[in-house]
Structures are given as structure tokens and as C-alpha cells.
Coordinates of C-alpha atoms in Angstrom, one line a residue:
Chain A
M1 CA 0.0 0.0 0.0
N2 CA 1.1 3.5 -0.7
T3 CA 2.7 5.0 2.5
R4 CA 2.6 8.5 1.1
R5 CA -1.2 8.5 1.5
P6 CA -1.5 7.5 5.2
V7 CA -5.2 8.1 5.7
A8 CA -6.3 6.3 2.5
A9 CA -3.8 3.5 3.2
S10 CA -5.1 3.0 6.8
L11 CA -8.7 2.9 5.7
A12 CA -7.9 0.5 2.9
V13 CA -6.1 -1.9 5.3
L14 CA -9.1 -1.7 7.7
G15 CA -11.4 -2.5 4.7
Y16 CA -9.3 -5.6 3.8
I17 CA -9.3 -6.8 7.4
V18 CA -13.1 -6.6 7.6
M19 CA -13.4 -8.5 4.3
I20 CA -10.8 -11.2 4.8
A21 CA -10.3 -11.7 8.6
P22 CA -13.6 -13.5 9.3
L23 CA -12.8 -16.0 6.5
M24 CA -9.4 -16.7 8.1
F25 CA -11.1 -17.6 11.3
V26 CA -13.4 -19.9 9.5
V27 CA -10.5 -21.7 7.9
I28 CA -8.6 -22.1 11.3
T29 CA -11.8 -23.3 13.0
A30 CA -12.3 -25.9 10.3
F31 CA -9.1 -27.7 11.3
T32 CA -10.0 -28.0 14.9
A33 CA -9.7 -31.4 16.7
G34 CA -12.3 -30.3 19.3
S35 CA -16.0 -30.7 19.0
T36 CA -17.1 -27.0 19.3
V37 CA -16.5 -23.8 17.4
R38 CA -14.2 -22.0 19.8
F39 CA -11.1 -19.9 19.6
P40 CA -8.3 -20.8 19.8
P41 CA -9.2 -24.2 18.5
D42 CA -8.5 -27.4 20.5
G43 CA -5.7 -29.0 18.6
L44 CA -5.6 -29.7 14.8
S45 CA -7.2 -32.5 12.8
L46 CA -9.0 -33.1 9.6
R47 CA -12.0 -34.9 11.2
W48 CA -14.5 -32.1 10.4
F49 CA -13.6 -32.3 6.7
D50 CA -14.3 -36.0 6.9
A51 CA -17.6 -35.3 8.7
A52 CA -18.6 -32.7 6.1
V53 CA -18.2 -34.9 3.0
T54 CA -20.0 -37.8 4.7
Y55 CA -22.8 -35.7 6.1
E56 CA -25.7 -36.8 3.8
P57 CA -28.0 -33.7 4.1
F58 CA -25.2 -31.3 3.0
M59 CA -24.0 -33.6 0.1
S60 CA -27.5 -34.1 -1.3
A61 CA -28.2 -30.4 -1.0
L62 CA -24.9 -29.7 -2.8
A63 CA -26.0 -31.9 -5.7
S64 CA -29.4 -30.1 -5.7
S65 CA -27.7 -26.7 -5.7
L66 CA -25.4 -27.6 -8.5
Q67 CA -28.2 -28.9 -10.7
L68 CA -30.3 -25.9 -10.0
A69 CA -27.4 -23.5 -10.8
V70 CA -26.6 -25.2 -14.1
F71 CA -30.2 -25.1 -15.1
A72 CA -30.7 -21.5 -14.2
A73 CA -27.5 -20.5 -16.0
V74 CA -28.5 -22.3 -19.2
A75 CA -32.1 -21.3 -19.1
S76 CA -31.4 -17.6 -18.4
L77 CA -28.9 -17.5 -21.3
A78 CA -31.3 -19.3 -23.6
L79 CA -33.9 -16.7 -22.9
G80 CA -31.7 -13.7 -22.2
V81 CA -29.5 -13.7 -25.3
P82 CA -32.4 -13.4 -27.8
V83 CA -33.7 -10.5 -25.7
A84 CA -30.3 -8.8 -25.7
L85 CA -30.2 -9.3 -29.5
A86 CA -33.6 -7.8 -30.0
I87 CA -32.8 -4.8 -27.9
H88 CA -29.4 -4.0 -29.3
R89 CA -29.9 -5.1 -33.0
G90 CA -33.6 -4.8 -33.7
K91 CA -35.4 -1.6 -34.6
I92 CA -37.8 -1.6 -31.7
P93 CA -39.4 1.5 -30.1
G94 CA -38.9 2.1 -26.4
K95 CA -35.6 0.2 -26.0
G96 CA -34.7 1.9 -22.8
L97 CA -38.0 1.2 -21.2
L98 CA -37.8 -2.4 -22.4
E99 CA -34.4 -3.0 -21.0
G100 CA -35.5 -1.5 -17.7
L101 CA -38.4 -3.9 -17.6
F102 CA -36.1 -6.9 -18.2
L103 CA -33.8 -5.8 -15.5
S104 CA -36.6 -5.2 -13.0
P105 CA -36.2 -8.5 -11.2
L106 CA -32.8 -7.2 -9.9
I107 CA -34.5 -4.3 -8.2
V108 CA -37.4 -6.0 -6.3
P109 CA -36.1 -7.5 -3.1
E110 CA -35.4 -11.2 -3.6
L111 CA -37.3 -12.2 -0.5
V112 CA -40.4 -10.5 -2.0
V113 CA -39.9 -12.4 -5.3
G114 CA -39.6 -15.6 -3.3
L115 CA -42.7 -15.0 -1.3
A116 CA -44.7 -14.2 -4.5
L117 CA -43.6 -17.4 -6.2
Y118 CA -44.3 -19.4 -3.0
Q119 CA -47.8 -18.0 -2.8
Q120 CA -48.8 -18.2 -6.4
F121 CA -46.9 -21.3 -7.7
M122 CA -46.6 -23.6 -4.8
I123 CA -49.8 -22.8 -2.9
G124 CA -51.9 -21.4 -5.7
L125 CA -51.0 -23.7 -8.6
G126 CA -49.7 -26.6 -6.6
L127 CA -46.4 -26.9 -8.4
N128 CA -43.7 -28.7 -6.6
N129 CA -40.8 -26.8 -5.1
L130 CA -38.2 -28.0 -7.7
T131 CA -40.2 -26.5 -10.6
T132 CA -40.9 -23.3 -8.6
L133 CA -37.2 -23.0 -7.7
A134 CA -36.2 -23.5 -11.3
I135 CA -38.6 -20.8 -12.5
G136 CA -37.5 -18.5 -9.7
H137 CA -33.8 -18.8 -10.2
T138 CA -34.2 -18.4 -14.0
V139 CA -36.2 -15.2 -13.4
L140 CA -33.5 -13.9 -11.1
M141 CA -30.5 -14.8 -13.3
F142 CA -32.2 -13.6 -16.5
P143 CA -31.3 -9.9 -15.9
Y144 CA -27.6 -10.9 -15.7
A145 CA -27.9 -12.6 -19.1
V146 CA -29.7 -9.6 -20.7
R147 CA -27.4 -7.0 -19.2
V148 CA -24.0 -8.7 -19.6
T149 CA -24.5 -10.1 -23.1
G150 CA -26.2 -6.7 -24.0
A151 CA -23.0 -4.9 -22.8
S152 CA -20.8 -7.1 -24.9
L153 CA -23.1 -6.9 -27.9
A154 CA -22.9 -3.1 -27.7
L155 CA -19.1 -3.4 -28.1
I156 CA -19.4 -5.5 -31.4
D157 CA -19.5 -3.3 -34.5
P158 CA -22.7 -4.0 -36.4
A159 CA -20.8 -3.3 -39.6
V160 CA -19.1 -6.7 -39.2
E161 CA -22.5 -8.4 -39.2
D162 CA -23.7 -6.2 -42.1
A163 CA -20.6 -7.2 -44.1
A164 CA -21.3 -10.9 -43.5
R165 CA -24.9 -10.4 -44.7
G166 CA -23.7 -8.4 -47.6
L167 CA -21.5 -11.3 -48.7
G168 CA -24.6 -13.5 -48.8
A169 CA -24.8 -15.1 -45.3
S170 CA -28.3 -15.6 -43.9
P171 CA -29.2 -13.9 -40.6
L172 CA -28.9 -17.2 -38.8
R173 CA -25.6 -18.0 -40.3
T174 CA -24.3 -14.5 -39.5
F175 CA -25.3 -15.0 -35.9
F176 CA -23.6 -18.3 -35.5
T177 CA -20.4 -17.6 -37.5
V178 CA -19.9 -13.9 -36.7
T179 CA -21.8 -12.6 -33.7
L180 CA -21.7 -15.6 -31.4
P181 CA -17.9 -16.1 -31.5
L182 CA -17.4 -12.4 -30.8
L183 CA -19.9 -12.7 -28.0
R184 CA -18.1 -15.6 -26.2
P185 CA -16.5 -13.6 -23.4
G186 CA -19.8 -11.9 -22.6
L187 CA -21.6 -15.3 -22.6
F188 CA -19.0 -16.8 -20.3
S189 CA -19.4 -13.8 -17.9
A190 CA -23.2 -14.0 -17.9
A191 CA -23.2 -17.8 -17.4
L192 CA -20.7 -17.6 -14.5
L193 CA -22.5 -14.8 -12.8
A194 CA -25.8 -16.6 -13.1
F195 CA -24.3 -19.9 -11.9
V196 CA -22.6 -18.4 -8.9
T197 CA -25.5 -16.2 -7.9
S198 CA -28.0 -19.1 -8.2
F199 CA -25.7 -21.4 -6.3
N200 CA -25.3 -18.9 -3.4
N201 CA -28.9 -17.7 -3.3
V202 CA -30.7 -17.8 0.0
P203 CA -33.6 -15.3 0.1
L204 CA -35.4 -16.7 -3.0
S205 CA -34.8 -20.3 -2.1
L206 CA -35.7 -19.9 1.5
L207 CA -39.5 -20.1 1.2
L208 CA -39.4 -22.6 -1.6
Q209 CA -37.6 -25.4 0.2
S210 CA -39.0 -28.8 0.8
R211 CA -37.7 -32.1 2.2
D212 CA -37.1 -33.6 -1.2
F213 CA -35.2 -30.7 -2.8
R214 CA -33.2 -28.3 -0.7
T215 CA -30.3 -26.1 -1.7
L216 CA -27.0 -26.1 0.2
P217 CA -27.0 -22.5 1.5
V218 CA -30.5 -22.9 3.0
T219 CA -29.6 -26.3 4.5
M220 CA -26.4 -24.8 6.1
L221 CA -28.4 -21.8 7.4
D222 CA -30.9 -24.1 9.1
Y223 CA -28.1 -26.2 10.5
V224 CA -26.2 -23.3 12.0
Q225 CA -29.4 -22.3 13.8
Q226 CA -29.7 -25.6 15.6
N227 CA -26.2 -26.9 16.0
Y228 CA -23.0 -24.9 16.4
D229 CA -20.3 -27.3 15.5
P230 CA -17.2 -27.1 13.2
I231 CA -18.9 -29.1 10.4
V232 CA -20.2 -25.8 9.0
A233 CA -16.7 -24.4 9.1
S234 CA -15.2 -27.3 7.2
T235 CA -18.1 -27.2 4.7
S236 CA -17.5 -23.5 4.3
V237 CA -13.8 -24.1 3.6
L238 CA -14.7 -26.6 0.9
I239 CA -17.0 -24.1 -0.7
L240 CA -14.3 -21.5 -0.3
A241 CA -11.8 -23.7 -2.1
G242 CA -14.3 -24.4 -4.9
T243 CA -15.0 -20.7 -5.3
V244 CA -11.3 -19.9 -5.5
L245 CA -11.1 -22.4 -8.3
V246 CA -14.0 -20.8 -10.1
A247 CA -12.3 -17.4 -9.5
V248 CA -9.0 -18.5 -11.0
V249 CA -10.7 -19.9 -14.1
A250 CA -12.8 -16.7 -14.5
E251 CA -9.7 -14.6 -14.1
R252 CA -7.9 -16.5 -16.8
A253 CA -10.8 -16.6 -19.1
V254 CA -12.2 -13.0 -18.9
G255 CA -10.7 -11.2 -15.9
F256 CA -13.2 -10.9 -13.3
A257 CA -12.9 -7.1 -12.6
K258 CA -14.4 -7.0 -16.1
I259 CA -17.2 -9.5 -15.2
F260 CA -18.3 -7.5 -12.2
G261 CA -17.8 -4.2 -14.0
G262 CA -20.6 -5.3 -16.3
I263 CA -23.3 -5.6 -13.6
N264 CA -23.0 -2.1 -12.3
R265 CA -23.6 -0.1 -15.3
Chain B
M1 CA -35.2 -10.5 -42.5
R2 CA -36.1 -6.9 -41.6
R3 CA -34.7 -5.8 -38.3
G4 CA -38.1 -5.1 -36.9
G5 CA -38.5 -8.9 -37.1
L6 CA -36.1 -9.3 -34.2
A7 CA -38.9 -8.2 -31.9
V8 CA -40.1 -11.9 -32.0
L9 CA -37.0 -12.7 -30.0
L10 CA -38.4 -10.8 -27.1
L11 CA -41.4 -13.1 -26.7
P12 CA -39.9 -16.0 -24.7
G13 CA -38.2 -13.6 -22.3
L14 CA -41.4 -11.5 -21.9
V15 CA -43.4 -14.6 -21.1
L16 CA -41.0 -15.6 -18.4
L17 CA -40.9 -12.1 -17.0
L18 CA -44.7 -11.8 -16.9
A19 CA -45.6 -15.3 -15.7
G20 CA -42.6 -15.8 -13.4
F21 CA -42.2 -12.4 -11.9
L22 CA -44.5 -9.5 -12.6
V23 CA -47.9 -11.2 -12.3
P24 CA -47.0 -13.2 -9.2
A25 CA -45.5 -10.2 -7.5
L26 CA -48.5 -8.0 -8.3
I27 CA -50.9 -10.6 -7.1
M28 CA -48.9 -11.0 -3.9
L29 CA -48.8 -7.3 -3.2
L30 CA -52.4 -6.7 -4.0
A31 CA -54.4 -9.8 -3.4
P32 CA -52.4 -12.5 -1.4
P33 CA -54.2 -15.8 -0.5
D34 CA -57.1 -15.6 2.0
T35 CA -57.0 -11.9 2.2
T36 CA -58.0 -8.8 0.4
I37 CA -56.3 -5.6 -0.8
G38 CA -58.3 -3.7 1.9
E39 CA -56.8 -5.9 4.7
V40 CA -53.3 -5.5 3.3
L41 CA -53.7 -1.7 3.2
D42 CA -55.2 -1.6 6.7
R43 CA -52.2 -3.6 7.9
L44 CA -49.9 -1.2 6.1
V45 CA -51.4 1.8 7.8
Q46 CA -51.3 0.0 11.2
M47 CA -47.6 -0.8 10.7
L48 CA -46.8 2.8 9.9
A49 CA -48.4 3.8 13.2
D50 CA -47.1 1.0 15.4
P51 CA -44.0 1.7 17.5
Y52 CA -42.7 -1.9 17.2
D53 CA -43.0 -1.9 13.4
L54 CA -41.6 1.6 13.2
T55 CA -38.6 0.4 15.2
I56 CA -38.0 -2.3 12.7
I57 CA -38.3 0.1 9.7
G58 CA -36.1 2.6 11.5
R59 CA -33.5 0.0 12.3
T60 CA -33.5 -1.3 8.8
L61 CA -33.0 2.2 7.3
G62 CA -30.5 3.3 10.0
L63 CA -28.3 0.3 9.8
G64 CA -28.5 0.5 6.0
L65 CA -27.3 4.1 6.1
I66 CA -24.4 3.3 8.5
V67 CA -23.4 0.3 6.3
T68 CA -23.5 2.5 3.2
V69 CA -21.4 5.3 4.6
T70 CA -18.9 2.8 6.0
C71 CA -18.6 0.9 2.7
V72 CA -18.0 4.1 0.7
V73 CA -15.5 5.4 3.3
L74 CA -13.5 2.1 3.2
G75 CA -14.2 1.1 -0.4
F76 CA -13.2 4.3 -2.1
P77 CA -9.7 4.5 -0.7
I78 CA -9.1 0.8 -1.7
A79 CA -10.3 1.5 -5.3
Y80 CA -8.4 4.8 -5.4
L81 CA -5.1 3.2 -4.3
L82 CA -5.5 0.3 -6.6
A83 CA -6.5 2.4 -9.6
R84 CA -3.5 4.7 -9.1
S85 CA -0.9 2.0 -8.1
Q86 CA 1.9 1.1 -10.5
S87 CA 2.6 -2.0 -8.6
R88 CA 2.0 -5.4 -10.3
W89 CA 0.4 -6.5 -7.0
A90 CA -2.5 -4.0 -7.6
G91 CA -4.2 -6.6 -9.9
V92 CA -3.9 -9.3 -7.2
M93 CA -5.2 -7.0 -4.5
L94 CA -8.2 -6.0 -6.7
A95 CA -8.9 -9.7 -7.3
V96 CA -8.8 -10.3 -3.5
A97 CA -11.2 -7.5 -2.9
I98 CA -13.7 -8.6 -5.5
F99 CA -13.3 -12.3 -5.0
P100 CA -15.8 -12.4 -2.0
L101 CA -18.6 -11.5 -4.4
L102 CA -18.4 -15.0 -5.7
L103 CA -18.5 -16.5 -2.3
S104 CA -21.7 -17.6 -0.5
N105 CA -23.2 -15.1 2.0
V106 CA -23.7 -18.0 4.4
V107 CA -20.0 -18.7 4.4
R108 CA -19.0 -15.0 4.7
T109 CA -21.5 -14.4 7.5
F110 CA -20.6 -17.6 9.4
G111 CA -17.1 -16.1 9.9
W112 CA -18.6 -13.5 12.2
L113 CA -20.1 -16.2 14.4
V114 CA -16.6 -17.5 14.9
V115 CA -15.2 -14.1 15.6
L116 CA -18.0 -12.6 17.7
G117 CA -19.6 -15.7 19.3
S118 CA -19.3 -16.2 23.1
Q119 CA -16.5 -18.8 22.5
G120 CA -15.2 -16.6 19.6
A121 CA -11.9 -14.9 18.9
V122 CA -12.8 -11.4 20.1
G123 CA -14.5 -12.5 23.4
Q124 CA -11.8 -15.0 24.3
A125 CA -9.1 -12.4 23.5
L126 CA -10.7 -9.9 25.8
V127 CA -10.9 -12.4 28.6
A128 CA -7.3 -13.6 28.1
L129 CA -6.1 -10.0 28.2
G130 CA -7.9 -9.6 31.5
I131 CA -10.0 -6.7 30.1
V132 CA -13.2 -8.4 31.0
D133 CA -14.1 -11.4 33.2
E134 CA -16.7 -12.9 30.9
A135 CA -16.9 -12.7 27.1
P136 CA -19.3 -9.8 26.2
Q137 CA -22.4 -10.4 24.2
L138 CA -21.4 -9.3 20.7
L139 CA -23.7 -11.3 18.6
Y140 CA -27.3 -10.3 18.1
T141 CA -26.4 -6.6 18.4
P142 CA -26.7 -3.9 15.8
L143 CA -22.8 -3.8 15.7
A144 CA -22.7 -7.4 14.6
I145 CA -25.2 -6.8 11.8
V146 CA -23.3 -3.7 10.6
L147 CA -20.0 -5.6 10.5
G148 CA -21.5 -8.5 8.6
L149 CA -23.2 -6.3 6.1
V150 CA -20.1 -4.2 5.6
Q151 CA -18.1 -7.3 4.8
L152 CA -20.8 -8.4 2.4
F153 CA -21.1 -5.2 0.5
L154 CA -17.6 -3.7 0.6
P155 CA -16.5 -5.6 -2.5
L156 CA -19.4 -4.1 -4.4
A157 CA -18.4 -0.6 -3.3
V158 CA -14.8 -1.3 -4.4
V159 CA -15.8 -2.6 -7.9
S160 CA -18.1 0.4 -8.5
S161 CA -15.7 3.0 -7.3
Y162 CA -12.9 1.3 -9.2
S163 CA -14.6 1.3 -12.5
A164 CA -15.5 5.0 -12.1
L165 CA -11.9 5.8 -11.0
A166 CA -10.4 3.9 -13.9
Q167 CA -12.2 6.2 -16.2
V168 CA -10.7 9.3 -14.6
D169 CA -7.4 10.0 -16.4
A170 CA -4.5 9.8 -13.9
S171 CA -2.8 12.6 -15.9
L172 CA -5.4 15.0 -14.5
D173 CA -4.1 14.3 -11.0
E174 CA -0.6 15.0 -12.3
A175 CA -1.6 18.2 -14.0
A176 CA -3.3 19.5 -10.8
R177 CA -0.2 18.5 -8.8
G178 CA 2.0 20.2 -11.4
L179 CA 0.0 23.4 -11.0
G180 CA 0.8 23.4 -7.3
A181 CA -2.2 21.6 -5.7
G182 CA -1.3 19.4 -2.7
R183 CA -2.3 15.7 -2.5
A184 CA -5.4 16.5 -0.4
R185 CA -6.5 19.3 -2.6
T186 CA -6.0 17.2 -5.8
F187 CA -8.0 14.4 -4.3
W188 CA -11.0 16.6 -3.2
T189 CA -11.1 18.9 -6.2
I190 CA -10.2 16.5 -9.1
V191 CA -10.6 12.9 -8.1
V192 CA -13.7 13.0 -6.0
P193 CA -15.9 15.1 -8.3
L194 CA -14.9 13.2 -11.4
S195 CA -15.6 9.8 -9.9
W196 CA -18.8 11.0 -8.0
P197 CA -21.3 9.2 -10.3
G198 CA -19.5 5.9 -9.6
V199 CA -19.7 6.6 -5.8
V200 CA -23.5 7.3 -6.2
V201 CA -23.9 3.9 -8.0
A202 CA -21.9 2.2 -5.3
A203 CA -23.9 3.8 -2.5
T204 CA -27.2 2.9 -4.1
L205 CA -26.2 -0.8 -4.6
V206 CA -25.0 -1.1 -1.0
F207 CA -28.0 0.7 0.5
A208 CA -30.5 -1.3 -1.5
G209 CA -28.6 -4.5 -0.7
S210 CA -28.4 -3.8 3.0
I211 CA -32.0 -3.0 3.6
T212 CA -33.1 -6.2 1.8
A213 CA -30.4 -8.7 2.8
Y214 CA -31.6 -11.7 4.8
T215 CA -28.8 -14.1 5.7
T216 CA -26.7 -11.6 7.6
P217 CA -29.4 -10.0 9.8
Y218 CA -30.8 -13.5 10.4
L219 CA -27.6 -15.0 11.7
L220 CA -26.1 -12.0 13.4
G221 CA -29.2 -10.1 14.6
G222 CA -31.5 -13.0 15.3
S223 CA -34.9 -12.3 16.7
R224 CA -33.5 -9.6 19.0
Q225 CA -32.6 -7.3 16.2
R226 CA -35.3 -7.8 13.6
M227 CA -35.0 -6.1 10.2
L228 CA -37.7 -5.8 7.6
S229 CA -36.4 -8.9 5.8
T230 CA -36.3 -11.2 8.8
Q231 CA -39.7 -9.9 9.9
L232 CA -41.1 -10.6 6.4
F233 CA -39.9 -14.2 6.6
Q234 CA -41.4 -14.5 10.1
Y235 CA -44.8 -13.4 8.8
S236 CA -44.7 -15.7 5.8
S237 CA -43.2 -18.9 7.4
S238 CA -44.1 -19.0 11.1
T239 CA -47.1 -16.8 11.8
I240 CA -48.5 -17.2 8.2
D241 CA -50.0 -13.7 8.3
W242 CA -50.3 -13.0 4.6
A243 CA -51.7 -9.4 5.0
A244 CA -48.7 -8.5 7.2
A245 CA -46.3 -10.2 4.9
S246 CA -47.7 -8.4 1.9
A247 CA -47.6 -5.0 3.7
T248 CA -44.0 -5.6 4.7
A249 CA -43.1 -6.6 1.2
M250 CA -44.8 -3.4 0.0
I251 CA -42.7 -1.3 2.4
M252 CA -39.5 -3.0 1.3
T253 CA -40.3 -2.7 -2.4
V254 CA -41.2 1.0 -2.1
L255 CA -38.0 1.7 -0.1
V256 CA -35.8 0.0 -2.7
F257 CA -37.6 1.8 -5.7
G258 CA -37.3 5.1 -3.8
V259 CA -33.6 4.6 -3.3
A260 CA -33.2 3.7 -7.0
A261 CA -35.2 6.8 -8.1
L262 CA -33.3 9.1 -5.7
S263 CA -30.0 7.9 -6.9
S264 CA -30.9 8.3 -10.6
M265 CA -32.0 11.9 -9.8
I266 CA -28.7 12.6 -8.1
G267 CA -26.8 10.9 -10.9
R268 CA -28.6 13.1 -13.5
R269 CA -27.9 16.3 -11.6
A270 CA -24.2 15.4 -11.3
R271 CA -24.0 14.9 -15.1
T272 CA -25.7 18.2 -15.9
S273 CA -24.0 20.5 -13.4

């Protein structure tokens, strides 16, 4: 850090401590040999990692969460990319308004969206919670697909597409051979954001849980409320490790300052 | 194919948006199960006059404000130092700051239980140092919620400030310095005004996020420090009071839209002035 700016540097250090320190404590706790979450830990062991990977409720919830996140990422892209194309390439009146409409699920509090889906789909229409979760997560991830692919579409010069069409390519062929390859980093960013956001989601999934299909974060949240043992710490460390892996891949593929830059605009 | 034909591509997305979001949300706000819009509105009026409910609204807004100010005060310097740094470590430090955005809120918030819990690091340290005899109650306090939410939203503040600062040409700082302005003066007259729109975006995202977050207030505030989100969940899962749930949902939705509108007004004024 720059020592010639002492105030800024001190605030920045404090910021990093608040962001990172609690995670360090989770990591240390996960390696405890004792049976409670306490600090300093009682000796070192890997027993809680063993406990985590053999704890059936967490592992089946992990499988559910992964399934749901993959579905939400694919479905939101399948629906979101055409919308981004229409908004950025079509001659449609009221584009700004339309884009605002498609981004609106990001503004309404997630818990409110979850409650609405719970009342209308699970209670009202009697749909099962898997279907409702799939719809809900797709709705929530959809704006990322529209916004992020839209942002990268805006960077592609339409003249390239016009040239392809001028040379006799059909619109479909132009899309698949010209637009889509140029769009790849944007699609990767959108899919990653959707996947991660869906995997980590709590507020929307909270009301839509059932015994048959529960997501990992919600299961962990319930567990913490009733038991306070290091299995949550070790599970957290495993999630942390997985997330670091995702981050490294994302950094190599697109650079993730760029990925998150896209959602704020 | 004429380009107007691309409008067809909007259809599947529109269907999802209407059926999966807009219609259910409207029905919930206006006509939830087993109750009427009249009852929801009655409940809303009741809440706005009830001291207990007002405490929850006040706590939600107050803590949201503290979290927002803290995130801007801590996040802007991080973004500023990273954006102006020549070091090759700047990229790594930026990645470290943004990385938590990929990480589950449950995991991030759980860390504070380890730090603030009665057997946790801070309490045990205070006892070991002989400052207190018994570990103080740090969990289920407003302080715990603020710490948890700041940790949650600081990366967002850093990203937004960083992308704004990256657009401010560093040579403008140098020009101001060259003309004799000190570091502090350059910072306040050049850097801050030019990156102001980014700060407004950051503050909006953080505030809207803080007043609607669920996981953190639930784990760190519990039932002692209810916020609108935890109260909404209470109404819809334990007490099953649909009118109260809808009224709370209305308050949350109006607050978030209010913040978004206010921020776009401020943003517009900043651009025209």
C-alpha cells in the first residue's frame, strides 16, 4: 500500500481486514480437533472435513444446488441472449424502457420475489418446489444474461454483421459464425454470474424449500441455527476452495474485474 | 429479414418475466391468498403507526445508512489506491477485494459467528487479556449486523468505485499537482468530483442490498434485532400472516424503488451540473 497517503492506506487496510479476517477464522476453526466452534481451536485435525463430506444432508443439498445453478445459467442465457439481440440489434421502439423492464427482477427484493412465487406457484397452482425454484432462479438470473450479453453486444461493431450479410450469409448464419464467436467472453461472464448467484442464493430459495429438494446454503443456514459445530466451518472451507477455483478460471478466461464491471452499469 | 422482425426474440423472455415475476409479484402485493387488498392496506397503515413496526423500519434504514457510509469510506480508498498504483500487486489486491462477491453469504457471515460468538476470537481475547471477566455479548447486536453487512457489500463498493476511477485519467491528477495543488486538494477537487457518479452507484447498490439482505441479519441479529427482511420471513413462514407479509413486502419494495429513483436523480444532476 502507498505509504505517502497514510489516511487512505489505513482505511484500505481496515477494509481488507473486515473483508478477509472472518474468513481466516473460519479456515482455522475448520481444522480443529475439538467438538465445538471455539477460539483458539483445541488442537488440529481433519476430522471435520471427513464429517462434512460424509454428512448426507449437505451432500445431497450440494447436488441439488449444482443442478439448479446449471439449469438457471443455461435457461437464463437461452432466454436472455435473444432479448439482448432484439434490444441491441432490432429496430424496436422504447428500447430503454424495455431494458428497464427486463432488469426489474434485480430491483425488487429477492425475498419478495420468493414470497410471490411461493404463494402463487406452490400454494396457488400446486407446483412442486423443484419446478418453482427452477422458475424463480431463472427469473432472477435472467437480468444478468440480458445485461452482460447486452453490454458485450454493444461493443461489437454491427458493420461486421452487415458485411457478412452483404456477402450473402443468412441472418442465422451471420449470428452463428460472426456474432456468437465475438460474444463468447460476454456469454461466459453471464453464465458464470448466473451460476454463482444461483448457487449462493438464500432469500429466494428460503421459502421454496421442501424435504425432497433443498439447496446447500439454505440447509447450512438451518443447520447453524440448531447446531453450532465445526462441520459448517469445514463445509465453508470446501465451498471457499471451490470458489477460489472458479475465480481463477474466471480470471484466466475473462478477468473478473471485467465480469463484475458489467453488472453495475 | 427486416430488423423489426427481431422483436419476435423478445417473446420467450417476456413470457418468463410476466408469468414468473410481474404477475405473481402484483398478485402477492395486491391480493395475497385468503385476504383482500383492503386488509393489506389496513395492515400497512397499522404498521406505519405501530411503535414496534416503526422500530424495525427505522433499524433497517438506520443500519443500511451506516453500512452504506462505511462501505463508501472504506471502499473508495481501496479503489483509489488500486487504480493509481503502478505495482503489479495491484491486480492481485483488486482480485482479493472482488473475490468475496463469488462466495456464499452464508460462508461469509458464518465467519462473524466464529469471531463474535461467546466462544469466539474477540471475546476470548478480551478475557485472556484480562480486560473483561466474561466474554461480552457481541452477537445479536446492531454492531454485529453492521460488521456482517459491511463485509458483504464492501467488494461491491470497491468494484463500482474502481470502474469509475479507472475512467478518470490519472494525468489529470498529475496536472493538478504540477500546477501546485497538494495531495489532499487534488483528491478533493479533481478525483472525487470526477468519480462521483460511480460513488453514487456504489452507495445505491450497497444501501438497497443492506435493507433487503436476509442471511446476515438473520444469523447476526437473530430475533432480537429484527430487520424488515427477517420480519417478512417470520410473517410468511411461522405466523402465516399474509396481510402483514404483503404489507412488509410493499414497504421493502417501495423503499428500494425510492432509493433507485433518488440515486438516478442525483446521478442526472451530477451529469448536468
